[in-house]
PDB file of C-alpha atoms in Angstrom:
ATOM      1  CA  MET A 190     138.820 -62.307  31.472  1.00 51.00           C
ATOM      2  CA  ALA A 191     137.784 -62.310  35.168  1.00 54.00           C
ATOM      3  CA  ARG A 192     135.070 -65.000  36.036  1.00 57.00           C
ATOM      4  CA  ARG A 193     131.529 -63.915  36.314  1.00 58.00           C
ATOM      5  CA  ALA A 194     130.734 -65.344  40.101  1.00 56.00           C
ATOM      6  CA  ARG A 195     128.202 -67.929  40.460  1.00 58.00           C
ATOM      7  CA  PRO A 196     124.792 -67.455  42.324  1.00 57.00           C
ATOM      8  CA  LYS A 197     124.288 -68.731  45.580  1.00 57.00           C
ATOM      9  CA  PRO A 198     122.009 -71.503  45.329  1.00 53.00           C
ATOM     10  CA  LYS A 199     118.653 -71.306  47.053  1.00 54.00           C
ATOM     11  CA  LYS A 200     117.535 -72.313  49.964  1.00 54.00           C
ATOM     12  CA  ARG A 201     115.052 -74.431  49.066  1.00 57.00           C
ATOM     13  CA  GLY A 202     114.709 -76.774  52.230  1.00 60.00           C
ATOM     14  CA  ARG A 203     113.424 -74.688  54.848  1.00 63.00           C
ATOM     15  CA  LYS A 204     111.112 -73.501  52.487  1.00 62.00           C
ATOM     16  CA  THR A 205     110.043 -77.170  51.305  1.00 68.00           C
ATOM     17  CA  ALA A 206     109.785 -78.325  54.645  1.00 63.00           C
ATOM     18  CA  LYS A 207     107.447 -75.254  55.271  1.00 61.00           C
ATOM     19  CA  ARG A 208     104.861 -75.873  52.843  1.00 67.00           C
ATOM     20  CA  ALA A 209     105.064 -79.975  53.433  1.00 62.00           C
ATOM     21  CA  SER A 210     104.266 -78.733  57.360  1.00 66.00           C
ATOM     22  CA  PHE A 211     101.574 -76.635  56.233  1.00 61.00           C
ATOM     23  CA  THR A 212      99.541 -79.240  54.058  1.00 72.00           C
ATOM     24  CA  LEU A 213     100.258 -82.295  56.676  1.00 56.00           C
ATOM     25  CA  ALA A 214      98.346 -79.957  58.981  1.00 57.00           C
ATOM     26  CA  THR A 215      95.579 -78.851  56.397  1.00 62.00           C
ATOM     27  CA  LEU A 216      95.041 -82.807  55.897  1.00 56.00           C
ATOM     28  CA  MET A 217      95.231 -83.877  59.732  1.00 55.00           C
ATOM     29  CA  VAL A 218      92.036 -80.527  60.302  1.00 57.00           C
ATOM     30  CA  VAL A 219      90.024 -81.884  57.397  1.00 61.00           C
ATOM     31  CA  ALA A 220      90.507 -85.846  59.059  1.00 58.00           C
ATOM     32  CA  VAL A 221      89.507 -84.448  62.164  1.00 54.00           C
ATOM     33  CA  ALA A 222      86.611 -82.651  60.892  1.00 54.00           C
ATOM     34  CA  GLY A 223      85.279 -85.634  58.575  1.00 60.00           C
ATOM     35  CA  LEU A 224      85.729 -87.805  61.568  1.00 52.00           C
ATOM     36  CA  ALA A 225      83.594 -85.082  63.985  1.00 53.00           C
ATOM     37  CA  GLY A 226      80.808 -84.886  60.766  1.00 57.00           C
ATOM     38  CA  TRP A 227      80.481 -88.695  60.059  1.00 47.00           C
ATOM     39  CA  ASN A 228      80.209 -88.859  64.322  1.00 64.00           C
ATOM     40  CA  TRP A 229      77.369 -86.762  64.217  1.00 53.00           C
ATOM     41  CA  LEU A 230      75.840 -88.099  61.578  1.00 57.00           C
ATOM     42  CA  GLU A 231      76.270 -91.437  62.842  1.00 63.00           C
ATOM     43  CA  ARG A 232      73.936 -89.933  66.051  1.00 66.00           C
ATOM     44  CA  HIS A 233      71.325 -88.258  64.307  1.00 72.00           C
ATOM     45  CA  PRO A 234      70.323 -90.561  61.583  1.00 76.00           C
ATOM     46  CA  GLN A 235      67.694 -88.501  60.483  1.00 73.00           C
ATOM     47  CA  HIS A 236      70.277 -86.618  58.856  1.00 82.00           C
ATOM     48  CA  ASN A 237      72.439 -89.023  57.425  1.00 92.00           C
ATOM     49  CA  PRO A 238      71.641 -89.953  53.888  1.00 89.00           C
ATOM     50  CA  TRP A 239      73.220 -93.492  54.162  1.00 92.00           C
ATOM     51  CA  ALA A 240      71.774 -94.451  57.365  1.00 93.00           C
ATOM     52  CA  PRO A 241      68.503 -96.740  56.535  1.00 93.00           C
ATOM     53  CA  LEU A 242      65.054 -94.976  56.201  1.00 96.00           C
ATOM     54  CA  ASP A 243      63.748 -96.142  59.999  1.00 96.00           C
ATOM     55  CA  LEU A 244      60.316 -94.379  60.732  1.00 96.00           C
ATOM     56  CA  ARG A 245      60.306 -93.925  64.343  1.00 95.00           C
ATOM     57  CA  VAL A 246      63.573 -91.293  64.005  1.00 94.00           C
ATOM     58  CA  PRO A 247      62.285 -87.930  63.664  1.00 92.00           C
ATOM     59  CA  ILE A 248      62.052 -86.553  60.431  1.00 93.00           C
ATOM     60  CA  GLY A 249      65.316 -84.932  59.286  1.00 92.00           C
ATOM     61  CA  LEU A 250      67.582 -83.388  56.201  1.00 89.00           C
ATOM     62  CA  ALA A 251      67.695 -86.794  54.708  1.00 90.00           C
ATOM     63  CA  THR A 252      63.968 -88.177  55.215  1.00 92.00           C
ATOM     64  CA  SER A 253      62.874 -86.886  51.945  1.00 88.00           C
ATOM     65  CA  LEU A 254      65.280 -88.147  50.272  1.00 87.00           C
ATOM     66  CA  LYS A 255      65.089 -91.973  51.761  1.00 92.00           C
ATOM     67  CA  LEU A 256      61.683 -91.400  51.254  1.00 92.00           C
ATOM     68  CA  VAL A 257      61.639 -90.864  46.981  1.00 88.00           C
ATOM     69  CA  ALA A 258      63.726 -93.357  46.720  1.00 90.00           C
ATOM     70  CA  LEU A 259      61.492 -95.902  47.513  1.00 93.00           C
ATOM     71  CA  ARG A 260      58.609 -95.193  44.953  1.00 87.00           C
ATOM     72  CA  ASP A 261      60.020 -97.078  42.205  1.00 87.00           C
ATOM     73  CA  ASP A 262      61.217-100.190  44.877  1.00 94.00           C
ATOM     74  CA  ILE A 263      58.662-101.765  46.795  1.00 95.00           C
ATOM     75  CA  PRO A 264      60.479-104.583  48.313  1.00 97.00           C
ATOM     76  CA  ALA A 265      62.558-102.053  50.022  1.00 97.00           C
ATOM     77  CA  CYS A 266      59.844-100.000  51.264  1.00 98.00           C
ATOM     78  CA  ARG A 267      58.353-103.157  52.866  1.00 98.00           C
ATOM     79  CA  ALA A 268      61.903-103.660  54.205  1.00 98.00           C
ATOM     80  CA  VAL A 269      61.661-100.098  55.445  1.00 98.00           C
ATOM     81  CA  LEU A 270      58.452-101.316  57.506  1.00 98.00           C
ATOM     82  CA  ASP A 271      59.554-103.850  58.867  1.00 98.00           C
ATOM     83  CA  ARG A 272      62.866-102.569  59.713  1.00 97.00           C
ATOM     84  CA  SER A 273      60.381 -99.747  61.911  1.00 97.00           C
ATOM     85  CA  GLU A 274      58.535-102.894  63.292  1.00 97.00           C
ATOM     86  CA  ILE A 275      55.095-101.672  61.594  1.00 98.00           C
ATOM     87  CA  ALA A 276      52.574-104.615  61.372  1.00 98.00           C
ATOM     88  CA  TYR A 277      50.986-104.182  58.009  1.00 98.00           C
ATOM     89  CA  SER A 278      49.509-106.364  55.089  1.00 98.00           C
ATOM     90  CA  ALA A 279      50.667-107.158  51.642  1.00 98.00           C
ATOM     91  CA  LEU A 280      48.251-107.936  49.288  1.00 98.00           C
ATOM     92  CA  PRO A 281      48.002-109.279  45.787  1.00 97.00           C
ATOM     93  CA  ALA A 282      47.763-107.230  42.603  1.00 97.00           C
ATOM     94  CA  THR A 283      44.863-106.386  41.064  1.00 96.00           C
ATOM     95  CA  GLY A 284      43.372-104.199  38.615  1.00 94.00           C
ATOM     96  CA  GLU A 285      44.407-103.650  34.940  1.00 93.00           C
ATOM     97  CA  GLY A 286      45.506-100.508  32.344  1.00 95.00           C
ATOM     98  CA  PRO A 287      45.731 -96.829  34.116  1.00 94.00           C
ATOM     99  CA  CYS A 288      43.979 -98.424  37.092  1.00 96.00           C
ATOM    100  CA  ALA A 289      46.056-101.040  37.823  1.00 96.00           C
ATOM    101  CA  ARG A 290      47.093-102.135  41.418  1.00 97.00           C
ATOM    102  CA  SER A 291      50.815-103.419  41.844  1.00 96.00           C
ATOM    103  CA  ASP A 292      51.409-102.554  44.866  1.00 97.00           C
ATOM    104  CA  ARG A 293      48.723-102.924  47.729  1.00 98.00           C
ATOM    105  CA  THR A 294      49.442-102.292  51.740  1.00 98.00           C
ATOM    106  CA  LYS A 295      47.285-102.610  54.157  1.00 98.00           C
ATOM    107  CA  LEU A 296      48.512-101.160  57.752  1.00 98.00           C
ATOM    108  CA  SER A 297      47.266-103.427  60.699  1.00 98.00           C
ATOM    109  CA  ALA A 298      46.875-100.729  63.349  1.00 96.00           C
ATOM    110  CA  PHE A 299      46.746 -97.081  62.095  1.00 98.00           C
ATOM    111  CA  PRO A 300      43.763 -95.517  63.755  1.00 98.00           C
ATOM    112  CA  LEU A 301      42.525 -94.488  60.468  1.00 98.00           C
ATOM    113  CA  SER A 302      38.365 -94.361  60.163  1.00 98.00           C
ATOM    114  CA  PRO A 303      35.837 -95.704  58.962  1.00 97.00           C
ATOM    115  CA  SER A 304      38.398 -98.275  58.398  1.00 96.00           C
ATOM    116  CA  ILE A 305      41.891 -98.932  57.631  1.00 98.00           C
ATOM    117  CA  PRO A 306      42.577 -98.598  53.556  1.00 98.00           C
ATOM    118  CA  VAL A 307      44.691-100.093  51.524  1.00 98.00           C
ATOM    119  CA  THR A 308      47.175 -97.781  50.107  1.00 98.00           C
ATOM    120  CA  THR A 309      50.654 -98.369  48.310  1.00 98.00           C
ATOM    121  CA  CYS A 310      53.826 -98.902  50.762  1.00 98.00           C
ATOM    122  CA  PRO A 311      54.696 -95.041  50.064  1.00 97.00           C
ATOM    123  CA  VAL A 312      51.824 -93.717  50.880  1.00 97.00           C
ATOM    124  CA  ALA A 313      51.875 -96.284  54.183  1.00 98.00           C
ATOM    125  CA  ALA A 314      55.500 -95.479  55.267  1.00 98.00           C
ATOM    126  CA  ALA A 315      54.647 -91.666  54.988  1.00 97.00           C
ATOM    127  CA  LEU A 316      51.370 -91.877  57.012  1.00 98.00           C
ATOM    128  CA  GLU A 317      53.228 -93.506  59.264  1.00 97.00           C
ATOM    129  CA  LEU A 318      56.162 -91.224  59.867  1.00 97.00           C
ATOM    130  CA  TRP A 319      53.131 -87.988  59.741  1.00 97.00           C
ATOM    131  CA  ARG A 320      51.553 -89.291  62.223  1.00 98.00           C
ATOM    132  CA  THR A 321      54.179 -90.418  64.954  1.00 97.00           C
ATOM    133  CA  GLN A 322      56.629 -87.835  64.089  1.00 96.00           C
ATOM    134  CA  SER A 323      53.986 -85.018  63.283  1.00 97.00           C
ATOM    135  CA  VAL A 324      50.876 -85.441  64.450  1.00 98.00           C
ATOM    136  CA  GLU A 325      50.850 -87.207  67.630  1.00 98.00           C
ATOM    137  CA  PRO A 326      53.668 -84.119  69.143  1.00 98.00           C
ATOM    138  CA  ALA A 327      51.698 -81.376  67.791  1.00 98.00           C
ATOM    139  CA  ALA A 328      48.238 -83.200  69.924  1.00 98.00           C
ATOM    140  CA  GLN A 329      50.881 -83.183  73.099  1.00 98.00           C
ATOM    141  CA  ASP A 330      51.782 -79.801  72.789  1.00 98.00           C
ATOM    142  CA  ILE A 331      48.749 -77.850  71.510  1.00 98.00           C
ATOM    143  CA  PHE A 332      46.324 -79.860  73.686  1.00 98.00           C
ATOM    144  CA  ASP A 333      47.825 -82.388  75.851  1.00 98.00           C
ATOM    145  CA  ARG A 334      45.749 -85.139  74.777  1.00 98.00           C
ATOM    146  CA  GLU A 335      46.532 -88.132  72.593  1.00 98.00           C
ATOM    147  CA  VAL A 336      45.214 -89.008  68.846  1.00 98.00           C
ATOM    148  CA  VAL A 337      42.835 -91.905  68.254  1.00 98.00           C
ATOM    149  CA  ARG A 338      41.587 -91.280  64.999  1.00 98.00           C
ATOM    150  CA  PHE A 339      42.150 -89.932  61.559  1.00 98.00           C
ATOM    151  CA  GLU A 340      39.369 -89.528  59.967  1.00 98.00           C
ATOM    152  CA  HIS A 341      39.292 -90.508  56.082  1.00 98.00           C
ATOM    153  CA  MET A 342      37.336 -89.770  52.573  1.00 98.00           C
ATOM    154  CA  GLY A 343      39.026 -92.711  50.779  1.00 96.00           C
ATOM    155  CA  VAL A 344      42.333 -93.782  49.085  1.00 98.00           C
ATOM    156  CA  TYR A 345      41.405 -95.753  45.602  1.00 97.00           C
ATOM    157  CA  ASN A 346      39.254 -94.459  42.786  1.00 96.00           C
ATOM    158  CA  CYS A 347      39.520 -95.609  39.050  1.00 95.00           C
ATOM    159  CA  ARG A 348      39.168 -91.754  37.768  1.00 93.00           C
ATOM    160  CA  ARG A 349      41.079 -88.545  35.958  1.00 92.00           C
ATOM    161  CA  MET A 350      41.719 -85.536  38.385  1.00 87.00           C
ATOM    162  CA  ARG A 351      39.050 -83.118  38.363  1.00 75.00           C
ATOM    163  CA  GLY A 352      36.492 -85.544  36.571  1.00 69.00           C
ATOM    164  CA  GLY A 353      37.663 -84.609  33.307  1.00 71.00           C
ATOM    165  CA  SER A 354      37.718 -87.372  30.412  1.00 73.00           C
ATOM    166  CA  SER A 355      40.857 -86.204  29.458  1.00 78.00           C
ATOM    167  CA  SER A 356      43.089 -85.023  32.209  1.00 84.00           C
ATOM    168  CA  ALA A 357      45.923 -87.197  33.772  1.00 91.00           C
ATOM    169  CA  TRP A 358      45.112 -89.991  35.997  1.00 94.00           C
ATOM    170  CA  SER A 359      44.264 -89.327  39.118  1.00 95.00           C
ATOM    171  CA  GLN A 360      47.147 -90.625  42.022  1.00 95.00           C
ATOM    172  CA  HIS A 361      43.564 -92.210  43.435  1.00 96.00           C
ATOM    173  CA  SER A 362      43.177 -94.495  40.617  1.00 96.00           C
ATOM    174  CA  THR A 363      46.538 -96.694  41.989  1.00 96.00           C
ATOM    175  CA  GLY A 364      45.628 -96.103  46.028  1.00 97.00           C
ATOM    176  CA  ASN A 365      48.392 -93.898  45.659  1.00 97.00           C
ATOM    177  CA  ALA A 366      46.512 -91.234  47.707  1.00 97.00           C
ATOM    178  CA  ILE A 367      44.670 -90.728  50.801  1.00 98.00           C
ATOM    179  CA  ASP A 368      42.279 -87.901  52.060  1.00 98.00           C
ATOM    180  CA  ILE A 369      42.225 -86.867  55.562  1.00 98.00           C
ATOM    181  CA  SER A 370      39.161 -84.765  57.126  1.00 98.00           C
ATOM    182  CA  ALA A 371      39.420 -84.767  60.429  1.00 98.00           C
ATOM    183  CA  ILE A 372      41.626 -85.876  63.748  1.00 98.00           C
ATOM    184  CA  VAL A 373      40.107 -87.172  67.184  1.00 98.00           C
ATOM    185  CA  LEU A 374      41.118 -86.656  70.161  1.00 98.00           C
ATOM    186  CA  SER A 375      41.807 -88.911  73.514  1.00 98.00           C
ATOM    187  CA  ASP A 376      38.951 -86.519  75.134  1.00 98.00           C
ATOM    188  CA  GLY A 377      36.721 -86.216  72.097  1.00 98.00           C
ATOM    189  CA  THR A 378      37.752 -83.166  70.729  1.00 98.00           C
ATOM    190  CA  ARG A 379      37.148 -82.660  67.160  1.00 98.00           C
ATOM    191  CA  ILE A 380      39.220 -81.432  64.776  1.00 98.00           C
ATOM    192  CA  SER A 381      38.285 -80.867  61.009  1.00 98.00           C
ATOM    193  CA  LEU A 382      39.213 -79.149  58.114  1.00 98.00           C
ATOM    194  CA  ILE A 383      36.032 -78.320  56.727  1.00 97.00           C
ATOM    195  CA  ASP A 384      35.126 -76.407  61.042  1.00 97.00           C
ATOM    196  CA  ASP A 385      38.623 -75.443  62.162  1.00 97.00           C
ATOM    197  CA  TRP A 386      40.682 -74.690  59.106  1.00 97.00           C
ATOM    198  CA  GLU A 387      39.523 -70.948  59.939  1.00 95.00           C
ATOM    199  CA  GLY A 388      37.665 -71.644  63.023  1.00 85.00           C
ATOM    200  CA  ASP A 389      39.470 -72.025  66.590  1.00 86.00           C
ATOM    201  CA  ALA A 390      42.769 -70.571  67.253  1.00 95.00           C
ATOM    202  CA  GLU A 391      44.569 -73.885  68.756  1.00 97.00           C
ATOM    203  CA  LYS A 392      42.515 -76.275  66.361  1.00 98.00           C
ATOM    204  CA  ALA A 393      43.216 -73.813  62.976  1.00 98.00           C
ATOM    205  CA  ARG A 394      47.164 -73.869  64.582  1.00 97.00           C
ATOM    206  CA  PHE A 395      47.372 -77.477  64.968  1.00 98.00           C
ATOM    207  CA  LEU A 396      46.268 -78.018  61.133  1.00 98.00           C
ATOM    208  CA  ARG A 397      48.730 -75.795  60.004  1.00 97.00           C
ATOM    209  CA  THR A 398      50.966 -77.466  61.520  1.00 98.00           C
ATOM    210  CA  ILE A 399      50.465 -80.967  60.619  1.00 98.00           C
ATOM    211  CA  ARG A 400      49.952 -79.498  56.898  1.00 97.00           C
ATOM    212  CA  ASP A 401      53.929 -78.276  56.730  1.00 96.00           C
ATOM    213  CA  ASP A 402      55.313 -81.194  58.274  1.00 96.00           C
ATOM    214  CA  ALA A 403      53.367 -83.618  56.160  1.00 96.00           C
ATOM    215  CA  CYS A 404      55.008 -81.311  52.989  1.00 94.00           C
ATOM    216  CA  ASP A 405      58.295 -82.995  54.489  1.00 92.00           C
ATOM    217  CA  VAL A 406      57.392 -86.691  53.759  1.00 94.00           C
ATOM    218  CA  PHE A 407      54.351 -86.382  50.919  1.00 95.00           C
ATOM    219  CA  ALA A 408      55.477 -85.677  47.449  1.00 93.00           C
ATOM    220  CA  VAL A 409      52.336 -83.890  46.899  1.00 94.00           C
ATOM    221  CA  VAL A 410      50.267 -81.898  49.978  1.00 96.00           C
ATOM    222  CA  LEU A 411      46.657 -79.842  48.963  1.00 96.00           C
ATOM    223  CA  SER A 412      45.088 -78.481  51.710  1.00 97.00           C
ATOM    224  CA  PRO A 413      42.475 -75.621  52.043  1.00 97.00           C
ATOM    225  CA  ASP A 414      44.579 -72.964  50.928  1.00 95.00           C
ATOM    226  CA  TYR A 415      44.939 -74.781  47.395  1.00 95.00           C
ATOM    227  CA  ASN A 416      41.569 -74.570  46.105  1.00 93.00           C
ATOM    228  CA  ALA A 417      37.358 -74.668  46.814  1.00 94.00           C
ATOM    229  CA  ALA A 418      37.537 -78.558  45.988  1.00 93.00           C
ATOM    230  CA  HIS A 419      39.923 -78.909  49.120  1.00 96.00           C
ATOM    231  CA  VAL A 420      38.221 -77.343  51.692  1.00 97.00           C
ATOM    232  CA  ASP A 421      37.273 -79.880  53.910  1.00 98.00           C
ATOM    233  CA  HIS A 422      40.215 -82.467  53.630  1.00 98.00           C
ATOM    234  CA  PHE A 423      43.812 -82.927  53.508  1.00 98.00           C
ATOM    235  CA  HIS A 424      45.101 -84.514  49.955  1.00 97.00           C
ATOM    236  CA  PHE A 425      47.871 -86.760  50.464  1.00 97.00           C
ATOM    237  CA  ASP A 426      49.904 -88.224  47.928  1.00 96.00           C
ATOM    238  CA  GLN A 427      53.393 -90.038  46.511  1.00 94.00           C
ATOM    239  CA  GLY A 428      53.348 -89.329  42.609  1.00 90.00           C
ATOM    240  CA  GLY A 429      55.535 -86.835  42.262  1.00 74.00           C
ATOM    241  CA  THR A 430      59.117 -86.588  41.589  1.00 72.00           C
ATOM    242  CA  PHE A 431      60.410 -85.365  44.567  1.00 76.00           C
ATOM    243  CA  VAL A 432      59.130 -84.560  48.297  1.00 79.00           C
ATOM    244  CA  GLY A 433      58.157 -81.217  49.176  1.00 74.00           C
ATOM    245  CA  ASN A 434      55.207 -79.717  46.640  1.00 83.00           C
ATOM    246  CA  CYS A 435      53.041 -77.951  49.448  1.00 89.00           C
ATOM    247  CA  ARG A 436      49.776 -76.212  48.874  1.00 89.00           C
TER     248      ARG A 436
END
């Protein structure tokens, strides 16, 4: 009986080498891309979720995540103020029940009028970021003027929302909110929500610009676009679970 011819062995070596070469090239491309991405993040800390928050750095993709993390970590929040070289005072806790204020932080040099109120640290940090990275640049861009004063309508008020007897407690009840009514420039120009939201074109553009930017640093932003109760002020608070509830 004739023997059946054996099949010739397949040439695996060349294909295996090609696969290994392709895999190595792919890994090198991924490594180079990862290194380039990391270098870019290091040059742009505002977009780097691992970079410590510094309020002197422009607002970026990672800023809101870092601000959210401060809400339940007051020592970390005050460390951000220290790192950013922001002068402030940490005041003793006060109050009780739903109006207890365990976090009382007062900025030392923020130009608020009629006086600098005591807020929570997350509100203080967001105010500084909003002032330096939004309001002041917008005033220079639109009016070529510096900002000298922020007029406010208060921070602390031990009350429920909308004045009801059974509604949720307001963020004002713990000083975790602030109402801004007007901004004054170095030449005396006063830009107010009640007069200028629908008035002078440049003033209206300025107010809408800084409202939109506030949405990147505060959890809740309420403006005259929200309802009649806010026709004369911006309401900013840090009581939400994320940044960007903007109305």
